[in-house]
């Protein structure tokens, strides 16, 4: 999870309170990635321990302003300049489910069709969210990213269906041979 | 919703050819598109998408079943009446835009109205209004090869919208456009829908189908499944 680097990126624009960081993080990601305030403070204390941010003095309301350090700026830049590796992402349950359905010899077509309808509903929901957030570029890009991912999943499902249809025909032909 | 659908397909079947070679392109498809509704049709090649659209626009006739536009059945209609009904009520947007290269944008858009017998001055006024609506007021007097691909597509949409047609049939209207420009095309169709048009969109692109209120999946000439967008937000 990139919460640490995300908070550094927000702090690079100037000192912030913890609650401000939480609000800005959610605004930038179109609320697709909700953070609880506990995660924010845990992360800030780790960043402080590692010397990437410097907490200020508590004010009379008990609030602390956090400032990014030189090391913090360097870490943020390292993050922006490093591509995300596929292996950093969690395994996709859908891929495993379809592979297992094929392995178990069940009829995969209804699994694919049910997923296709569900993924399209997700895509419709994302598209509505995009229309509602048209004026915020950061939110729009986050929602676009999820739209592209859902779209890729939809295309992959079409592909699975075509490949399985072709292979079941080959399979039947082979089985008929002595 | 008690209002009459703008487009109604009732148990429509279309068979090409006869005897053992007969191909059943559509098998008993029923579909209503009401005013304000955007419906997307998806399906693999050969699933009947284009046949469905051609039947809806009266460009093809069903083997059995009925197609009605604005409450008027197309069955048994004389060719001349059918052409008139198409011009008055139905707008088409194709991937292949069919803009006439020797006419300016505004002349392309006013053409269907002039064919309808509307005076040139009024047709030009209507065309300018709808071009402004799609954000092309500035290029109305340019020729198709003087504007970008995205702008040309918007001219083609303006031509489909002019004259208050309520049924818009769109066949892969995003063609080879890049995704932000494709999104703009869908935004236009969506806006028109929200203003009371009925749109039937054929696309193989999930991202554009997702703009629809309902996505219909065709398989071997039949409706295999459909999504209705839930009214409440997902979140």
JSON list of C-alpha atoms in Angstrom, two decimals, chain B residues 79-228:
[
{"chain": "B", "resi": 79, "resn": "UNK", "atom": "CA", "xyz": [-41.52, 2.64, -49.02]},
{"chain": "B", "resi": 80, "resn": "UNK", "atom": "CA", "xyz": [-42.21, 6.38, -49.34]},
{"chain": "B", "resi": 81, "resn": "UNK", "atom": "CA", "xyz": [-43.97, 6.60, -45.97]},
{"chain": "B", "resi": 82, "resn": "UNK", "atom": "CA", "xyz": [-41.21, 4.59, -44.34]},
{"chain": "B", "resi": 83, "resn": "UNK", "atom": "CA", "xyz": [-38.55, 6.95, -45.71]},
{"chain": "B", "resi": 84, "resn": "UNK", "atom": "CA", "xyz": [-40.53, 9.93, -44.40]},
{"chain": "B", "resi": 85, "resn": "UNK", "atom": "CA", "xyz": [-40.92, 8.40, -40.95]},
{"chain": "B", "resi": 86, "resn": "UNK", "atom": "CA", "xyz": [-37.22, 7.62, -40.84]},
{"chain": "B", "resi": 87, "resn": "UNK", "atom": "CA", "xyz": [-36.27, 11.19, -41.74]},
{"chain": "B", "resi": 88, "resn": "UNK", "atom": "CA", "xyz": [-38.65, 12.74, -39.21]},
{"chain": "B", "resi": 89, "resn": "UNK", "atom": "CA", "xyz": [-38.03, 10.46, -36.24]},
{"chain": "B", "resi": 90, "resn": "UNK", "atom": "CA", "xyz": [-34.80, 8.54, -36.63]},
{"chain": "B", "resi": 91, "resn": "UNK", "atom": "CA", "xyz": [-31.23, 9.80, -36.54]},
{"chain": "B", "resi": 92, "resn": "UNK", "atom": "CA", "xyz": [-28.31, 7.55, -37.42]},
{"chain": "B", "resi": 93, "resn": "UNK", "atom": "CA", "xyz": [-24.70, 7.76, -36.33]},
{"chain": "B", "resi": 94, "resn": "UNK", "atom": "CA", "xyz": [-22.41, 5.31, -38.06]},
{"chain": "B", "resi": 95, "resn": "UNK", "atom": "CA", "xyz": [-18.76, 4.51, -37.59]},
{"chain": "B", "resi": 96, "resn": "UNK", "atom": "CA", "xyz": [-18.39, 5.36, -41.24]},
{"chain": "B", "resi": 97, "resn": "UNK", "atom": "CA", "xyz": [-19.56, 8.94, -40.98]},
{"chain": "B", "resi": 98, "resn": "UNK", "atom": "CA", "xyz": [-20.75, 9.50, -44.55]},
{"chain": "B", "resi": 99, "resn": "UNK", "atom": "CA", "xyz": [-20.18, 13.24, -44.37]},
{"chain": "B", "resi": 100, "resn": "UNK", "atom": "CA", "xyz": [-20.25, 14.81, -47.80]},
{"chain": "B", "resi": 101, "resn": "UNK", "atom": "CA", "xyz": [-16.76, 16.24, -48.37]},
{"chain": "B", "resi": 102, "resn": "UNK", "atom": "CA", "xyz": [-17.87, 19.05, -50.70]},
{"chain": "B", "resi": 103, "resn": "UNK", "atom": "CA", "xyz": [-20.33, 20.44, -48.12]},
{"chain": "B", "resi": 104, "resn": "UNK", "atom": "CA", "xyz": [-19.40, 22.42, -45.00]},
{"chain": "B", "resi": 105, "resn": "UNK", "atom": "CA", "xyz": [-20.27, 21.12, -41.55]},
{"chain": "B", "resi": 106, "resn": "UNK", "atom": "CA", "xyz": [-23.44, 23.21, -41.37]},
{"chain": "B", "resi": 107, "resn": "UNK", "atom": "CA", "xyz": [-24.49, 22.15, -44.88]},
{"chain": "B", "resi": 108, "resn": "UNK", "atom": "CA", "xyz": [-24.01, 18.49, -43.98]},
{"chain": "B", "resi": 109, "resn": "UNK", "atom": "CA", "xyz": [-26.17, 18.92, -40.89]},
{"chain": "B", "resi": 110, "resn": "UNK", "atom": "CA", "xyz": [-28.97, 20.84, -42.66]},
{"chain": "B", "resi": 111, "resn": "UNK", "atom": "CA", "xyz": [-29.19, 18.36, -45.53]},
{"chain": "B", "resi": 112, "resn": "UNK", "atom": "CA", "xyz": [-31.67, 15.91, -43.95]},
{"chain": "B", "resi": 113, "resn": "UNK", "atom": "CA", "xyz": [-33.95, 18.83, -43.04]},
{"chain": "B", "resi": 114, "resn": "UNK", "atom": "CA", "xyz": [-33.90, 20.18, -46.57]},
{"chain": "B", "resi": 115, "resn": "UNK", "atom": "CA", "xyz": [-34.74, 16.69, -47.84]},
{"chain": "B", "resi": 116, "resn": "UNK", "atom": "CA", "xyz": [-37.67, 16.89, -45.46]},
{"chain": "B", "resi": 117, "resn": "UNK", "atom": "CA", "xyz": [-38.90, 19.99, -47.25]},
{"chain": "B", "resi": 118, "resn": "UNK", "atom": "CA", "xyz": [-37.82, 22.53, -44.63]},
{"chain": "B", "resi": 119, "resn": "UNK", "atom": "CA", "xyz": [-36.82, 25.90, -46.15]},
{"chain": "B", "resi": 120, "resn": "UNK", "atom": "CA", "xyz": [-33.06, 26.43, -46.47]},
{"chain": "B", "resi": 121, "resn": "UNK", "atom": "CA", "xyz": [-32.98, 29.40, -44.08]},
{"chain": "B", "resi": 122, "resn": "UNK", "atom": "CA", "xyz": [-34.78, 27.54, -41.33]},
{"chain": "B", "resi": 123, "resn": "UNK", "atom": "CA", "xyz": [-32.76, 24.36, -41.92]},
{"chain": "B", "resi": 124, "resn": "UNK", "atom": "CA", "xyz": [-29.53, 26.37, -41.65]},
{"chain": "B", "resi": 125, "resn": "UNK", "atom": "CA", "xyz": [-30.71, 27.95, -38.40]},
{"chain": "B", "resi": 126, "resn": "UNK", "atom": "CA", "xyz": [-31.57, 24.57, -36.92]},
{"chain": "B", "resi": 127, "resn": "UNK", "atom": "CA", "xyz": [-28.24, 23.16, -38.05]},
{"chain": "B", "resi": 128, "resn": "UNK", "atom": "CA", "xyz": [-26.32, 26.02, -36.41]},
{"chain": "B", "resi": 129, "resn": "UNK", "atom": "CA", "xyz": [-28.23, 25.51, -33.16]},
{"chain": "B", "resi": 130, "resn": "UNK", "atom": "CA", "xyz": [-27.46, 21.83, -32.99]},
{"chain": "B", "resi": 131, "resn": "UNK", "atom": "CA", "xyz": [-23.80, 22.39, -34.00]},
{"chain": "B", "resi": 132, "resn": "UNK", "atom": "CA", "xyz": [-23.51, 24.86, -31.14]},
{"chain": "B", "resi": 133, "resn": "UNK", "atom": "CA", "xyz": [-25.07, 22.25, -28.86]},
{"chain": "B", "resi": 134, "resn": "UNK", "atom": "CA", "xyz": [-22.28, 19.79, -29.72]},
{"chain": "B", "resi": 135, "resn": "UNK", "atom": "CA", "xyz": [-19.65, 22.51, -29.25]},
{"chain": "B", "resi": 136, "resn": "UNK", "atom": "CA", "xyz": [-18.89, 23.13, -32.93]},
{"chain": "B", "resi": 137, "resn": "UNK", "atom": "CA", "xyz": [-20.22, 26.66, -33.50]},
{"chain": "B", "resi": 138, "resn": "UNK", "atom": "CA", "xyz": [-16.70, 27.78, -34.44]},
{"chain": "B", "resi": 139, "resn": "UNK", "atom": "CA", "xyz": [-16.16, 25.26, -37.22]},
{"chain": "B", "resi": 140, "resn": "UNK", "atom": "CA", "xyz": [-19.66, 25.27, -38.72]},
{"chain": "B", "resi": 141, "resn": "UNK", "atom": "CA", "xyz": [-18.42, 26.75, -42.00]},
{"chain": "B", "resi": 142, "resn": "UNK", "atom": "CA", "xyz": [-15.43, 24.46, -42.44]},
{"chain": "B", "resi": 143, "resn": "UNK", "atom": "CA", "xyz": [-15.29, 21.42, -44.69]},
{"chain": "B", "resi": 144, "resn": "UNK", "atom": "CA", "xyz": [-14.94, 17.90, -43.21]},
{"chain": "B", "resi": 145, "resn": "UNK", "atom": "CA", "xyz": [-11.26, 17.63, -44.17]},
{"chain": "B", "resi": 146, "resn": "UNK", "atom": "CA", "xyz": [-10.51, 20.90, -42.37]},
{"chain": "B", "resi": 147, "resn": "UNK", "atom": "CA", "xyz": [-11.56, 19.61, -38.93]},
{"chain": "B", "resi": 148, "resn": "UNK", "atom": "CA", "xyz": [-10.32, 16.84, -36.62]},
{"chain": "B", "resi": 149, "resn": "UNK", "atom": "CA", "xyz": [-11.66, 13.27, -36.51]},
{"chain": "B", "resi": 150, "resn": "UNK", "atom": "CA", "xyz": [-13.43, 13.96, -33.22]},
{"chain": "B", "resi": 151, "resn": "UNK", "atom": "CA", "xyz": [-15.04, 17.08, -34.66]},
{"chain": "B", "resi": 152, "resn": "UNK", "atom": "CA", "xyz": [-16.17, 15.17, -37.75]},
{"chain": "B", "resi": 153, "resn": "UNK", "atom": "CA", "xyz": [-17.80, 12.60, -35.50]},
{"chain": "B", "resi": 154, "resn": "UNK", "atom": "CA", "xyz": [-19.61, 15.38, -33.67]},
{"chain": "B", "resi": 155, "resn": "UNK", "atom": "CA", "xyz": [-20.84, 16.82, -36.99]},
{"chain": "B", "resi": 156, "resn": "UNK", "atom": "CA", "xyz": [-22.24, 13.37, -37.81]},
{"chain": "B", "resi": 157, "resn": "UNK", "atom": "CA", "xyz": [-23.98, 13.32, -34.42]},
{"chain": "B", "resi": 158, "resn": "UNK", "atom": "CA", "xyz": [-25.35, 16.81, -34.97]},
{"chain": "B", "resi": 159, "resn": "UNK", "atom": "CA", "xyz": [-26.75, 15.61, -38.29]},
{"chain": "B", "resi": 160, "resn": "UNK", "atom": "CA", "xyz": [-28.46, 12.73, -36.47]},
{"chain": "B", "resi": 161, "resn": "UNK", "atom": "CA", "xyz": [-29.92, 15.08, -33.86]},
{"chain": "B", "resi": 162, "resn": "UNK", "atom": "CA", "xyz": [-31.17, 17.92, -36.06]},
{"chain": "B", "resi": 163, "resn": "UNK", "atom": "CA", "xyz": [-34.92, 18.44, -36.32]},
{"chain": "B", "resi": 164, "resn": "UNK", "atom": "CA", "xyz": [-35.80, 17.05, -32.89]},
{"chain": "B", "resi": 165, "resn": "UNK", "atom": "CA", "xyz": [-35.56, 13.38, -33.80]},
{"chain": "B", "resi": 166, "resn": "UNK", "atom": "CA", "xyz": [-36.28, 11.34, -30.72]},
{"chain": "B", "resi": 167, "resn": "UNK", "atom": "CA", "xyz": [-34.80, 8.00, -31.77]},
{"chain": "B", "resi": 168, "resn": "UNK", "atom": "CA", "xyz": [-31.04, 7.91, -32.22]},
{"chain": "B", "resi": 169, "resn": "UNK", "atom": "CA", "xyz": [-29.45, 4.74, -33.58]},
{"chain": "B", "resi": 170, "resn": "UNK", "atom": "CA", "xyz": [-25.69, 4.62, -33.17]},
{"chain": "B", "resi": 171, "resn": "UNK", "atom": "CA", "xyz": [-23.51, 1.88, -34.67]},
{"chain": "B", "resi": 172, "resn": "UNK", "atom": "CA", "xyz": [-20.01, 1.95, -33.14]},
{"chain": "B", "resi": 173, "resn": "UNK", "atom": "CA", "xyz": [-20.10, 5.76, -33.07]},
{"chain": "B", "resi": 174, "resn": "UNK", "atom": "CA", "xyz": [-16.74, 5.97, -31.30]},
{"chain": "B", "resi": 175, "resn": "UNK", "atom": "CA", "xyz": [-14.99, 4.16, -34.16]},
{"chain": "B", "resi": 176, "resn": "UNK", "atom": "CA", "xyz": [-11.27, 4.76, -34.04]},
{"chain": "B", "resi": 177, "resn": "UNK", "atom": "CA", "xyz": [-11.47, 7.79, -31.73]},
{"chain": "B", "resi": 178, "resn": "UNK", "atom": "CA", "xyz": [-9.12, 7.98, -28.74]},
{"chain": "B", "resi": 179, "resn": "UNK", "atom": "CA", "xyz": [-10.77, 7.40, -25.37]},
{"chain": "B", "resi": 180, "resn": "UNK", "atom": "CA", "xyz": [-11.26, 11.02, -24.21]},
{"chain": "B", "resi": 181, "resn": "UNK", "atom": "CA", "xyz": [-12.83, 11.88, -27.59]},
{"chain": "B", "resi": 182, "resn": "UNK", "atom": "CA", "xyz": [-14.93, 8.71, -27.44]},
{"chain": "B", "resi": 183, "resn": "UNK", "atom": "CA", "xyz": [-16.09, 9.77, -23.98]},
{"chain": "B", "resi": 184, "resn": "UNK", "atom": "CA", "xyz": [-17.15, 13.14, -25.43]},
{"chain": "B", "resi": 185, "resn": "UNK", "atom": "CA", "xyz": [-19.27, 11.36, -28.04]},
{"chain": "B", "resi": 186, "resn": "UNK", "atom": "CA", "xyz": [-20.99, 9.34, -25.32]},
{"chain": "B", "resi": 187, "resn": "UNK", "atom": "CA", "xyz": [-21.43, 12.47, -23.22]},
{"chain": "B", "resi": 188, "resn": "UNK", "atom": "CA", "xyz": [-23.28, 14.06, -26.15]},
{"chain": "B", "resi": 189, "resn": "UNK", "atom": "CA", "xyz": [-25.54, 11.06, -26.66]},
{"chain": "B", "resi": 190, "resn": "UNK", "atom": "CA", "xyz": [-26.14, 10.90, -22.92]},
{"chain": "B", "resi": 191, "resn": "UNK", "atom": "CA", "xyz": [-27.07, 14.59, -22.76]},
{"chain": "B", "resi": 192, "resn": "UNK", "atom": "CA", "xyz": [-29.50, 14.15, -25.63]},
{"chain": "B", "resi": 193, "resn": "UNK", "atom": "CA", "xyz": [-31.01, 11.18, -23.84]},
{"chain": "B", "resi": 194, "resn": "UNK", "atom": "CA", "xyz": [-31.39, 13.10, -20.62]},
{"chain": "B", "resi": 195, "resn": "UNK", "atom": "CA", "xyz": [-33.21, 15.75, -22.68]},
{"chain": "B", "resi": 196, "resn": "UNK", "atom": "CA", "xyz": [-35.76, 13.13, -23.76]},
{"chain": "B", "resi": 197, "resn": "UNK", "atom": "CA", "xyz": [-34.33, 11.19, -26.70]},
{"chain": "B", "resi": 198, "resn": "UNK", "atom": "CA", "xyz": [-34.15, 7.40, -26.90]},
{"chain": "B", "resi": 199, "resn": "UNK", "atom": "CA", "xyz": [-30.77, 6.05, -27.91]},
{"chain": "B", "resi": 200, "resn": "UNK", "atom": "CA", "xyz": [-29.91, 2.54, -29.09]},
{"chain": "B", "resi": 201, "resn": "UNK", "atom": "CA", "xyz": [-26.14, 2.11, -29.18]},
{"chain": "B", "resi": 202, "resn": "UNK", "atom": "CA", "xyz": [-24.30, -0.84, -30.66]},
{"chain": "B", "resi": 203, "resn": "UNK", "atom": "CA", "xyz": [-20.73, -1.11, -29.41]},
{"chain": "B", "resi": 204, "resn": "UNK", "atom": "CA", "xyz": [-18.10, -3.72, -28.69]},
{"chain": "B", "resi": 205, "resn": "UNK", "atom": "CA", "xyz": [-16.36, -1.38, -26.23]},
{"chain": "B", "resi": 206, "resn": "UNK", "atom": "CA", "xyz": [-17.40, -2.07, -22.61]},
{"chain": "B", "resi": 207, "resn": "UNK", "atom": "CA", "xyz": [-16.30, 1.43, -21.52]},
{"chain": "B", "resi": 208, "resn": "UNK", "atom": "CA", "xyz": [-18.82, 3.08, -23.84]},
{"chain": "B", "resi": 209, "resn": "UNK", "atom": "CA", "xyz": [-21.58, 0.55, -23.16]},
{"chain": "B", "resi": 210, "resn": "UNK", "atom": "CA", "xyz": [-21.23, 1.53, -19.50]},
{"chain": "B", "resi": 211, "resn": "UNK", "atom": "CA", "xyz": [-22.76, 4.94, -20.24]},
{"chain": "B", "resi": 212, "resn": "UNK", "atom": "CA", "xyz": [-26.07, 3.17, -20.88]},
{"chain": "B", "resi": 213, "resn": "UNK", "atom": "CA", "xyz": [-28.99, 2.76, -18.51]},
{"chain": "B", "resi": 214, "resn": "UNK", "atom": "CA", "xyz": [-29.25, -0.83, -19.64]},
{"chain": "B", "resi": 215, "resn": "UNK", "atom": "CA", "xyz": [-26.74, -3.09, -21.39]},
{"chain": "B", "resi": 216, "resn": "UNK", "atom": "CA", "xyz": [-28.19, -5.92, -23.47]},
{"chain": "B", "resi": 217, "resn": "UNK", "atom": "CA", "xyz": [-25.95, -8.89, -24.33]},
{"chain": "B", "resi": 218, "resn": "UNK", "atom": "CA", "xyz": [-26.80, -10.61, -27.61]},
{"chain": "B", "resi": 219, "resn": "UNK", "atom": "CA", "xyz": [-25.73, -14.22, -28.22]},
{"chain": "B", "resi": 220, "resn": "UNK", "atom": "CA", "xyz": [-26.60, -16.09, -31.41]},
{"chain": "B", "resi": 221, "resn": "UNK", "atom": "CA", "xyz": [-29.48, -13.75, -32.19]},
{"chain": "B", "resi": 222, "resn": "UNK", "atom": "CA", "xyz": [-31.02, -13.88, -28.73]},
{"chain": "B", "resi": 223, "resn": "UNK", "atom": "CA", "xyz": [-30.85, -11.63, -25.68]},
{"chain": "B", "resi": 224, "resn": "UNK", "atom": "CA", "xyz": [-28.64, -13.65, -23.34]},
{"chain": "B", "resi": 225, "resn": "UNK", "atom": "CA", "xyz": [-28.63, -11.23, -20.44]},
{"chain": "B", "resi": 226, "resn": "UNK", "atom": "CA", "xyz": [-29.09, -7.59, -19.53]},
{"chain": "B", "resi": 227, "resn": "UNK", "atom": "CA", "xyz": [-28.08, -5.21, -16.78]},
{"chain": "B", "resi": 228, "resn": "UNK", "atom": "CA", "xyz": [-30.34, -2.55, -15.42]}
]
